[in-house]
CSV table of C-alpha atoms and ligand atoms in Angstrom, one decimal:
chain,number,residue,atom,x,y,z
A,1,MET,CA,26.9,-4.1,29.3
A,2,VAL,CA,25.1,-6.3,29.7
A,3,THR,CA,21.9,-7.6,32.1
A,4,ALA,CA,20.5,-11.0,33.1
A,5,SER,CA,18.0,-12.5,35.0
A,6,ALA,CA,17.3,-16.4,36.2
A,7,PRO,CA,14.3,-16.8,38.4
A,8,GLY,CA,14.2,-19.5,41.6
A,9,LYS,CA,13.0,-22.8,42.0
A,10,LEU,CA,11.0,-25.2,44.3
A,11,LEU,CA,11.3,-28.6,44.9
A,12,LEU,CA,7.3,-30.4,44.1
A,13,LEU,CA,8.7,-33.7,44.2
A,14,GLY,CA,12.5,-36.5,44.8
A,15,ASP,CA,13.8,-34.0,46.8
A,16,HIS,CA,16.7,-35.8,48.3
A,17,SER,CA,16.6,-39.1,46.2
A,18,VAL,CA,17.7,-36.6,43.2
A,19,VAL,CA,21.4,-36.6,44.7
A,20,TYR,CA,21.5,-40.4,43.8
A,21,GLY,CA,20.7,-40.8,40.3
A,22,HIS,CA,16.7,-40.6,40.6
A,23,PRO,CA,14.5,-38.3,39.3
A,24,CYS,CA,13.0,-35.2,40.2
A,25,ILE,CA,10.7,-32.8,39.1
A,26,VAL,CA,11.5,-29.1,39.8
A,27,THR,CA,9.3,-25.8,39.1
A,28,ALA,CA,11.0,-22.4,38.7
A,29,VAL,CA,9.7,-19.6,40.4
A,30,ASP,CA,8.8,-16.0,39.4
A,31,GLN,CA,11.3,-14.3,42.6
A,32,ARG,CA,14.6,-13.5,39.8
A,33,LEU,CA,17.4,-12.5,40.7
A,34,GLN,CA,19.6,-10.4,37.9
A,35,VAL,CA,23.2,-9.7,37.1
A,36,THR,CA,24.8,-6.4,35.3
A,37,ILE,CA,28.4,-7.2,34.3
A,38,GLU,CA,30.9,-4.6,32.4
A,39,LYS,CA,34.7,-4.6,31.3
A,40,ASN,CA,36.4,-2.3,33.7
A,41,GLY,CA,40.0,-2.3,31.5
A,42,LYS,CA,42.1,-3.4,35.2
A,43,ASP,CA,43.2,-6.5,36.4
A,44,SER,CA,40.3,-7.0,38.9
A,45,PHE,CA,36.9,-8.7,39.4
A,46,HIS,CA,34.6,-6.3,41.5
A,47,LEU,CA,31.3,-7.4,43.1
A,48,SER,CA,28.9,-5.1,44.7
A,49,ALA,CA,25.7,-6.7,45.4
A,50,PRO,CA,23.9,-5.2,48.5
A,51,ASP,CA,21.0,-7.6,48.1
A,52,LEU,CA,23.3,-10.6,49.5
A,53,GLY,CA,24.6,-8.0,52.0
A,54,LEU,CA,27.2,-7.3,50.8
A,55,GLU,CA,28.6,-3.7,49.0
A,56,ALA,CA,32.7,-3.5,47.5
A,57,TYR,CA,34.4,-5.6,47.3
A,58,THR,CA,37.5,-6.4,45.0
A,59,LYS,CA,39.8,-8.9,44.1
A,60,THR,CA,43.1,-9.1,41.5
A,61,ILE,CA,42.4,-11.6,38.6
A,62,GLY,CA,45.5,-13.8,40.1
A,63,GLU,CA,43.7,-13.8,43.6
A,64,LEU,CA,40.6,-15.7,42.3
A,65,GLY,CA,38.8,-18.6,44.1
A,66,GLU,CA,41.6,-18.2,47.1
A,67,LYS,CA,41.6,-16.8,50.5
A,68,GLU,CA,38.0,-17.6,52.6
A,69,LEU,CA,34.9,-16.6,50.5
A,70,PRO,CA,32.2,-14.5,51.8
A,71,LYS,CA,29.0,-16.4,51.7
A,72,SER,CA,27.8,-14.2,49.5
A,73,VAL,CA,30.4,-14.1,46.6
A,74,ARG,CA,32.1,-17.9,46.8
A,75,PHE,CA,29.6,-18.1,43.9
A,76,VAL,CA,30.5,-15.8,41.8
A,77,GLU,CA,33.8,-15.5,42.4
A,78,MET,CA,34.0,-19.3,41.6
A,79,LEU,CA,31.6,-19.1,38.9
A,80,TYR,CA,34.4,-16.2,36.8
A,81,LYS,CA,37.1,-18.3,37.7
A,82,ARG,CA,36.2,-21.0,36.7
A,83,PHE,CA,34.8,-19.6,33.4
A,84,LEU,CA,38.0,-17.5,32.3
A,85,ASP,CA,40.3,-20.8,33.1
A,86,LYS,CA,38.1,-21.4,29.8
A,87,HIS,CA,37.9,-18.2,28.3
A,88,PRO,CA,40.7,-16.0,29.1
A,89,GLN,CA,40.5,-12.0,29.3
A,90,ASP,CA,43.1,-9.5,28.9
A,91,HIS,CA,41.0,-7.6,31.8
A,92,GLY,CA,38.7,-7.2,34.5
A,93,ILE,CA,34.2,-5.9,35.3
A,94,ASN,CA,32.5,-4.7,38.0
A,95,VAL,CA,29.8,-7.2,38.2
A,96,THR,CA,25.8,-5.7,39.9
A,97,THR,CA,23.6,-8.1,41.3
A,98,LYS,CA,19.7,-7.6,42.1
A,99,SER,CA,17.4,-9.3,43.6
A,100,GLU,CA,13.1,-9.8,44.2
A,101,PHE,CA,14.0,-12.6,46.0
A,102,GLU,CA,13.0,-12.1,50.0
A,103,SER,CA,16.2,-13.3,51.9
A,104,GLY,CA,16.4,-16.7,53.2
A,105,PHE,CA,13.5,-18.0,51.7
A,106,GLY,CA,15.4,-21.2,50.4
A,107,PHE,CA,13.9,-20.7,46.3
A,108,GLY,CA,18.1,-21.3,45.6
A,109,SER,CA,19.0,-17.3,45.0
A,110,SER,CA,22.9,-18.4,44.5
A,111,SER,CA,21.6,-20.8,42.4
A,112,ALA,CA,19.9,-17.6,40.1
A,113,VAL,CA,22.6,-15.5,41.1
A,114,THR,CA,25.5,-18.3,39.5
A,115,VAL,CA,23.1,-18.7,36.3
A,116,ALA,CA,22.4,-14.9,35.8
A,117,PHE,CA,26.1,-14.0,36.6
A,118,ALA,CA,26.6,-17.4,33.8
A,119,LYS,CA,24.6,-15.7,31.1
A,120,ALA,CA,26.0,-12.3,31.2
A,121,LEU,CA,29.0,-13.5,30.8
A,122,VAL,CA,28.0,-15.2,28.3
A,123,SER,CA,26.9,-12.5,26.3
A,124,LEU,CA,29.3,-10.2,27.1
A,125,TYR,CA,32.3,-12.0,25.6
A,126,GLN,CA,29.7,-13.6,22.8
A,127,ILE,CA,30.6,-17.0,23.3
A,128,GLU,CA,28.0,-19.9,22.0
A,129,LEU,CA,27.0,-21.8,24.8
A,130,THR,CA,24.6,-24.5,24.8
A,131,ASN,CA,21.3,-25.0,27.7
A,132,GLN,CA,23.5,-28.0,28.5
A,133,GLU,CA,27.4,-26.1,28.1
A,134,LEU,CA,25.1,-23.9,30.4
A,135,PHE,CA,24.0,-25.6,33.3
A,136,HIS,CA,27.8,-27.3,33.5
A,137,LEU,CA,30.3,-24.6,33.7
A,138,CYS,CA,27.2,-23.2,36.7
A,139,TYR,CA,27.3,-26.5,38.2
A,140,GLN,CA,30.7,-26.9,37.8
A,141,ALA,CA,31.1,-24.4,40.2
A,142,VAL,CA,28.3,-25.2,42.6
A,143,LEU,CA,30.7,-28.1,43.3
A,144,ASP,CA,34.1,-25.9,44.1
A,145,VAL,CA,31.5,-24.1,46.6
A,146,GLN,CA,29.9,-26.9,48.4
A,147,GLY,CA,30.8,-30.2,46.9
A,148,VAL,CA,26.8,-31.4,47.3
A,149,GLY,CA,24.3,-31.4,44.9
A,150,SER,CA,22.2,-32.7,41.8
A,151,GLY,CA,22.0,-29.5,40.2
A,152,PHE,CA,17.8,-29.1,40.3
A,153,ASP,CA,18.3,-25.5,40.9
A,154,ILE,CA,21.0,-24.9,38.7
A,155,ALA,CA,18.4,-26.2,35.8
A,156,ALA,CA,15.9,-24.3,37.0
A,157,ALA,CA,17.1,-21.5,36.9
A,158,ILE,CA,18.2,-22.3,33.3
A,159,TRP,CA,15.4,-23.8,32.0
A,160,GLY,CA,12.4,-22.5,33.6
A,161,GLY,CA,9.5,-23.1,33.3
A,162,THR,CA,8.6,-27.1,35.2
A,163,LEU,CA,11.1,-29.9,34.6
A,164,TYR,CA,11.5,-34.1,35.4
A,165,TYR,CA,15.1,-33.2,36.2
A,166,VAL,CA,17.7,-36.8,36.3
A,167,SER,CA,21.0,-34.7,37.9
A,168,PRO,CA,23.3,-33.4,36.7
A,169,ALA,CA,20.8,-32.5,33.7
A,170,LYS,CA,21.1,-36.4,32.2
A,171,VAL,CA,17.4,-35.8,31.9
A,172,VAL,CA,16.0,-32.7,31.9
A,173,GLU,CA,12.4,-32.7,30.0
A,174,THR,CA,10.0,-29.7,30.1
A,175,LEU,CA,6.2,-30.8,31.3
A,176,GLU,CA,3.8,-28.6,29.6
A,177,ILE,CA,1.6,-27.1,32.2
A,178,GLU,CA,-0.6,-24.0,32.8
A,179,LYS,CA,-0.7,-23.8,36.3
A,180,LEU,CA,0.1,-25.2,39.1
A,181,PRO,CA,-2.4,-24.8,42.3
A,182,LEU,CA,0.6,-24.7,44.9
A,183,ILE,CA,0.6,-22.8,48.1
A,184,VAL,CA,4.5,-22.3,49.2
A,185,GLY,CA,4.7,-21.8,53.6
A,186,TYR,CA,7.8,-20.0,54.6
A,187,THR,CA,8.5,-21.6,58.8
A,188,GLY,CA,10.7,-18.8,59.4
A,189,ILE,CA,14.3,-21.3,59.6
A,190,LYS,CA,17.1,-21.0,57.4
A,191,ALA,CA,18.3,-25.1,56.9
A,192,ASP,CA,21.4,-25.3,54.9
A,193,THR,CA,21.4,-27.6,52.2
A,194,PRO,CA,25.2,-28.4,51.9
A,195,THR,CA,23.9,-30.0,56.4
A,196,LEU,CA,21.3,-31.8,55.5
A,197,VAL,CA,22.8,-33.4,52.4
A,198,ARG,CA,25.6,-34.3,54.3
A,199,MET,CA,23.7,-35.7,57.0
A,200,VAL,CA,21.3,-38.6,54.6
A,201,ALA,CA,25.4,-39.2,53.6
A,202,ALA,CA,26.3,-40.4,56.8
A,203,GLN,CA,22.7,-42.0,57.8
A,204,ARG,CA,22.6,-44.7,54.5
A,205,ALA,CA,26.4,-45.0,55.1
A,206,LYS,CA,24.7,-47.3,58.8
A,207,HIS,CA,21.8,-48.1,56.8
A,208,ARG,CA,22.0,-48.3,52.9
A,209,SER,CA,18.8,-50.9,51.8
A,210,TYR,CA,16.9,-48.8,54.3
A,211,TYR,CA,17.7,-45.3,53.0
A,212,ASN,CA,17.8,-46.7,49.7
A,213,ASN,CA,14.5,-48.1,49.4
A,214,LEU,CA,13.0,-45.2,50.5
A,215,PHE,CA,15.0,-43.5,47.4
A,216,ALA,CA,13.0,-46.3,45.6
A,217,GLN,CA,10.2,-45.4,47.0
A,218,ALA,CA,10.4,-41.9,46.1
A,219,SER,CA,11.6,-42.5,43.3
A,220,ASP,CA,8.5,-44.0,42.2
A,221,LEU,CA,5.9,-40.8,42.9
A,222,VAL,CA,8.3,-38.5,40.7
A,223,GLU,CA,7.1,-41.2,37.7
A,224,GLN,CA,3.7,-40.9,38.7
A,225,GLY,CA,4.1,-37.6,39.1
A,226,LYS,CA,4.9,-36.8,36.0
A,227,GLU,CA,2.0,-37.9,33.4
A,228,VAL,CA,0.5,-36.6,36.8
A,229,LEU,CA,1.3,-33.3,36.0
A,230,LYS,CA,0.5,-33.6,32.3
A,231,ARG,CA,-3.0,-34.5,32.7
A,232,GLN,CA,-3.1,-31.6,35.8
A,233,ASP,CA,-4.9,-34.4,37.8
A,234,TRP,CA,-3.6,-32.0,41.1
A,235,LYS,CA,-6.0,-34.8,43.6
A,236,THR,CA,-3.9,-37.4,42.6
A,237,LEU,CA,-1.2,-34.8,42.9
A,238,GLY,CA,-1.2,-33.7,46.2
A,239,LYS,CA,-1.6,-37.5,47.3
A,240,LEU,CA,1.7,-37.9,45.7
A,241,MET,CA,2.8,-35.2,47.0
A,242,HIS,CA,1.5,-36.5,50.8
A,243,HIS,CA,3.5,-39.8,50.4
A,244,ASN,CA,6.7,-37.8,49.5
A,245,GLN,CA,6.6,-36.2,52.7
A,246,SER,CA,6.6,-39.9,54.8
A,247,LEU,CA,9.4,-40.1,52.6
A,248,LEU,CA,11.0,-37.4,53.8
A,249,ALA,CA,9.8,-38.0,57.7
A,250,ASP,CA,11.2,-41.3,57.4
A,251,MET,CA,15.2,-39.7,56.2
A,252,GLU,CA,14.6,-37.4,59.0
A,253,VAL,CA,14.9,-34.0,57.2
A,254,SER,CA,11.7,-33.0,58.1
A,255,SER,CA,11.2,-30.9,61.0
A,256,LEU,CA,8.9,-29.5,63.7
A,257,GLU,CA,7.3,-26.7,62.3
A,258,LEU,CA,7.6,-28.2,58.6
A,259,ASP,CA,5.0,-31.1,60.0
A,260,ARG,CA,3.3,-28.6,61.9
A,261,LEU,CA,2.3,-25.9,58.8
A,262,ILE,CA,1.7,-29.2,56.6
A,263,ASP,CA,-0.2,-30.9,58.9
A,264,ALA,CA,-2.5,-27.8,59.0
A,265,ALA,CA,-2.6,-28.0,55.7
A,266,GLU,CA,-3.7,-31.3,55.2
A,267,GLN,CA,-6.7,-31.0,57.8
A,268,ALA,CA,-8.2,-27.1,56.2
A,269,GLY,CA,-8.4,-28.9,53.1
A,270,SER,CA,-5.1,-29.3,50.5
A,271,ASP,CA,-5.2,-33.1,48.7
A,272,GLY,CA,-1.1,-32.9,49.9
A,273,ALA,CA,1.7,-30.6,50.9
A,274,LYS,CA,5.3,-31.3,51.8
A,275,LEU,CA,8.8,-29.8,52.5
A,276,SER,CA,10.0,-28.2,49.5
A,277,GLY,CA,14.3,-28.5,49.4
A,278,ALA,CA,16.7,-30.2,51.9
A,279,GLY,CA,14.5,-30.2,54.8
A,280,GLY,CA,15.0,-28.8,58.9
A,281,GLY,CA,12.9,-25.4,57.7
A,282,ASP,CA,12.5,-22.8,54.8
A,283,CYS,CA,9.2,-24.0,52.9
A,284,MET,CA,6.3,-26.1,52.3
A,285,ILE,CA,4.0,-26.6,49.5
A,286,ALA,CA,0.7,-27.2,50.0
A,287,LEU,CA,-1.6,-28.6,46.5
A,288,ALA,CA,-5.1,-26.1,47.1
A,289,GLU,CA,-6.9,-26.0,44.2
A,290,SER,CA,-9.7,-22.9,44.1
A,291,THR,CA,-11.8,-24.3,46.7
A,292,VAL,CA,-9.6,-23.9,49.9
A,293,THR,CA,-7.4,-21.9,48.5
A,294,ASP,CA,-8.4,-19.1,51.0
A,295,SER,CA,-8.3,-21.6,54.3
A,296,VAL,CA,-5.5,-23.6,53.0
A,297,SER,CA,-3.3,-20.2,53.8
A,298,LYS,CA,-4.9,-19.4,56.7
A,299,ALA,CA,-4.6,-22.9,58.7
A,300,ILE,CA,-0.7,-22.3,57.2
A,301,GLU,CA,-0.8,-19.3,59.0
A,302,ALA,CA,-2.7,-19.6,61.9
A,303,ALA,CA,0.4,-22.8,62.5
A,304,GLY,CA,2.6,-20.0,62.9
A,305,GLY,CA,3.9,-19.9,58.7
A,306,LYS,CA,4.5,-17.0,56.7
A,307,VAL,CA,2.8,-17.9,53.4
A,308,GLN,CA,4.1,-16.2,50.2
A,309,ASN,CA,2.8,-15.6,47.3
A,310,VAL,CA,4.7,-17.0,44.5
A,311,SER,CA,4.0,-17.6,40.8
A,312,LEU,CA,5.4,-20.9,39.3
A,313,ASN,CA,6.7,-22.4,36.0
A,314,ALA,CA,8.7,-19.1,35.1
A,315,GLU,CA,10.5,-18.2,32.4
A,316,GLY,CA,14.0,-19.3,32.0
A,317,VAL,CA,17.5,-17.5,32.1
A,318,ARG,CA,17.8,-14.5,30.0
A,319,VAL,CA,19.4,-11.6,28.4
A,320,GLU,CA,17.4,-8.5,30.3
A,321,SER,CA,19.8,-5.7,28.2
A,322,SER,CA,22.8,-5.6,26.6
A,323,THR,CA,24.6,-1.7,25.3
A,324,GLU,CA,27.7,-0.8,24.5
A,325,VAL,CA,29.2,1.6,26.7
B,1,PMV,O1,17.0,-26.6,50.3
B,1,PMV,P1,17.1,-26.5,48.4
B,1,PMV,O2,15.5,-26.0,47.9
B,1,PMV,O3,18.5,-26.3,47.8
B,1,PMV,O4,17.0,-28.2,48.1
B,1,PMV,C1,17.4,-29.2,47.9
B,1,PMV,C2,17.5,-30.4,47.4
B,1,PMV,C3,18.2,-31.6,47.5
B,1,PMV,O5,17.7,-32.7,46.9
B,1,PMV,C4,18.0,-32.3,49.3
B,1,PMV,C5,20.0,-31.4,47.2
B,1,PMV,C6,19.7,-31.3,45.9
B,1,PMV,O6,20.7,-30.9,45.8
B,1,PMV,O7,19.2,-31.9,45.2
């Protein structure tokens, strides 16, 4: 029996432009998703994911990936299918997941469950994979399920910490930082990432040079952000985030709720705030040094947001326990 866990993520800079080959900066969030697996001696895959809204789900190995899958099992099932294609086994497994994620906040529960499950599998069958190999196994499953995505969330779940990332894990560079003075505010609205990514793709198809120019500007901000983070120059990081937000607004992925929380944070003394991820809802992040932490948090709450207490720069995927049964 093996248990592995992986963290969630927040995008600091480079949202959407990362899908088009530009870099981004992502940090791992210490809310973790835990997956326990054990061999069941049968020809079946059994999943129990109460925190993802699923109690008992069973399929035979031959049926994996077939028929319409419930959303909460898609990532796990596709990953398992990919894994068995490469490493066939003569028996199935039981899988149980446990989540610390507050559901729906956009911290990346699907990437975390995919990565934790993959790590548990390779550990159970004692298969040596590098982080790059683990990444490509997981990224393939994510593309099977949602068709689009840069894989930044998979990288954050695997490597952890704060990363400078170019898709698909062409560059994964850990930025050594001690802290990250960010406040996270949830809009109360769940965003659908693949829909927003496809919307940007459709707009870009119509206004190619305009969008490419926005992506190139975002890319510059990420390059600057990388240096600024290393220096822990928070004021400048805030300015870069503010600028990135205006580019994201030009890409038409912000929303009234996000704008309201972002404006409130900046008026209360944040050096810069922006949406984090696909936009449309989910979370915003505000740079706030200790002198303004309280005022910025209160302003976000007063504007209708829910401040999330999360610590960032968290450890990547790890095996929590491994026992013979
Ligand atoms: O919505 P999230 O937190 O999963 O972030 C999506 C980020 C995008 O750049 C819009 C898409 C991607 O896969 O990089």
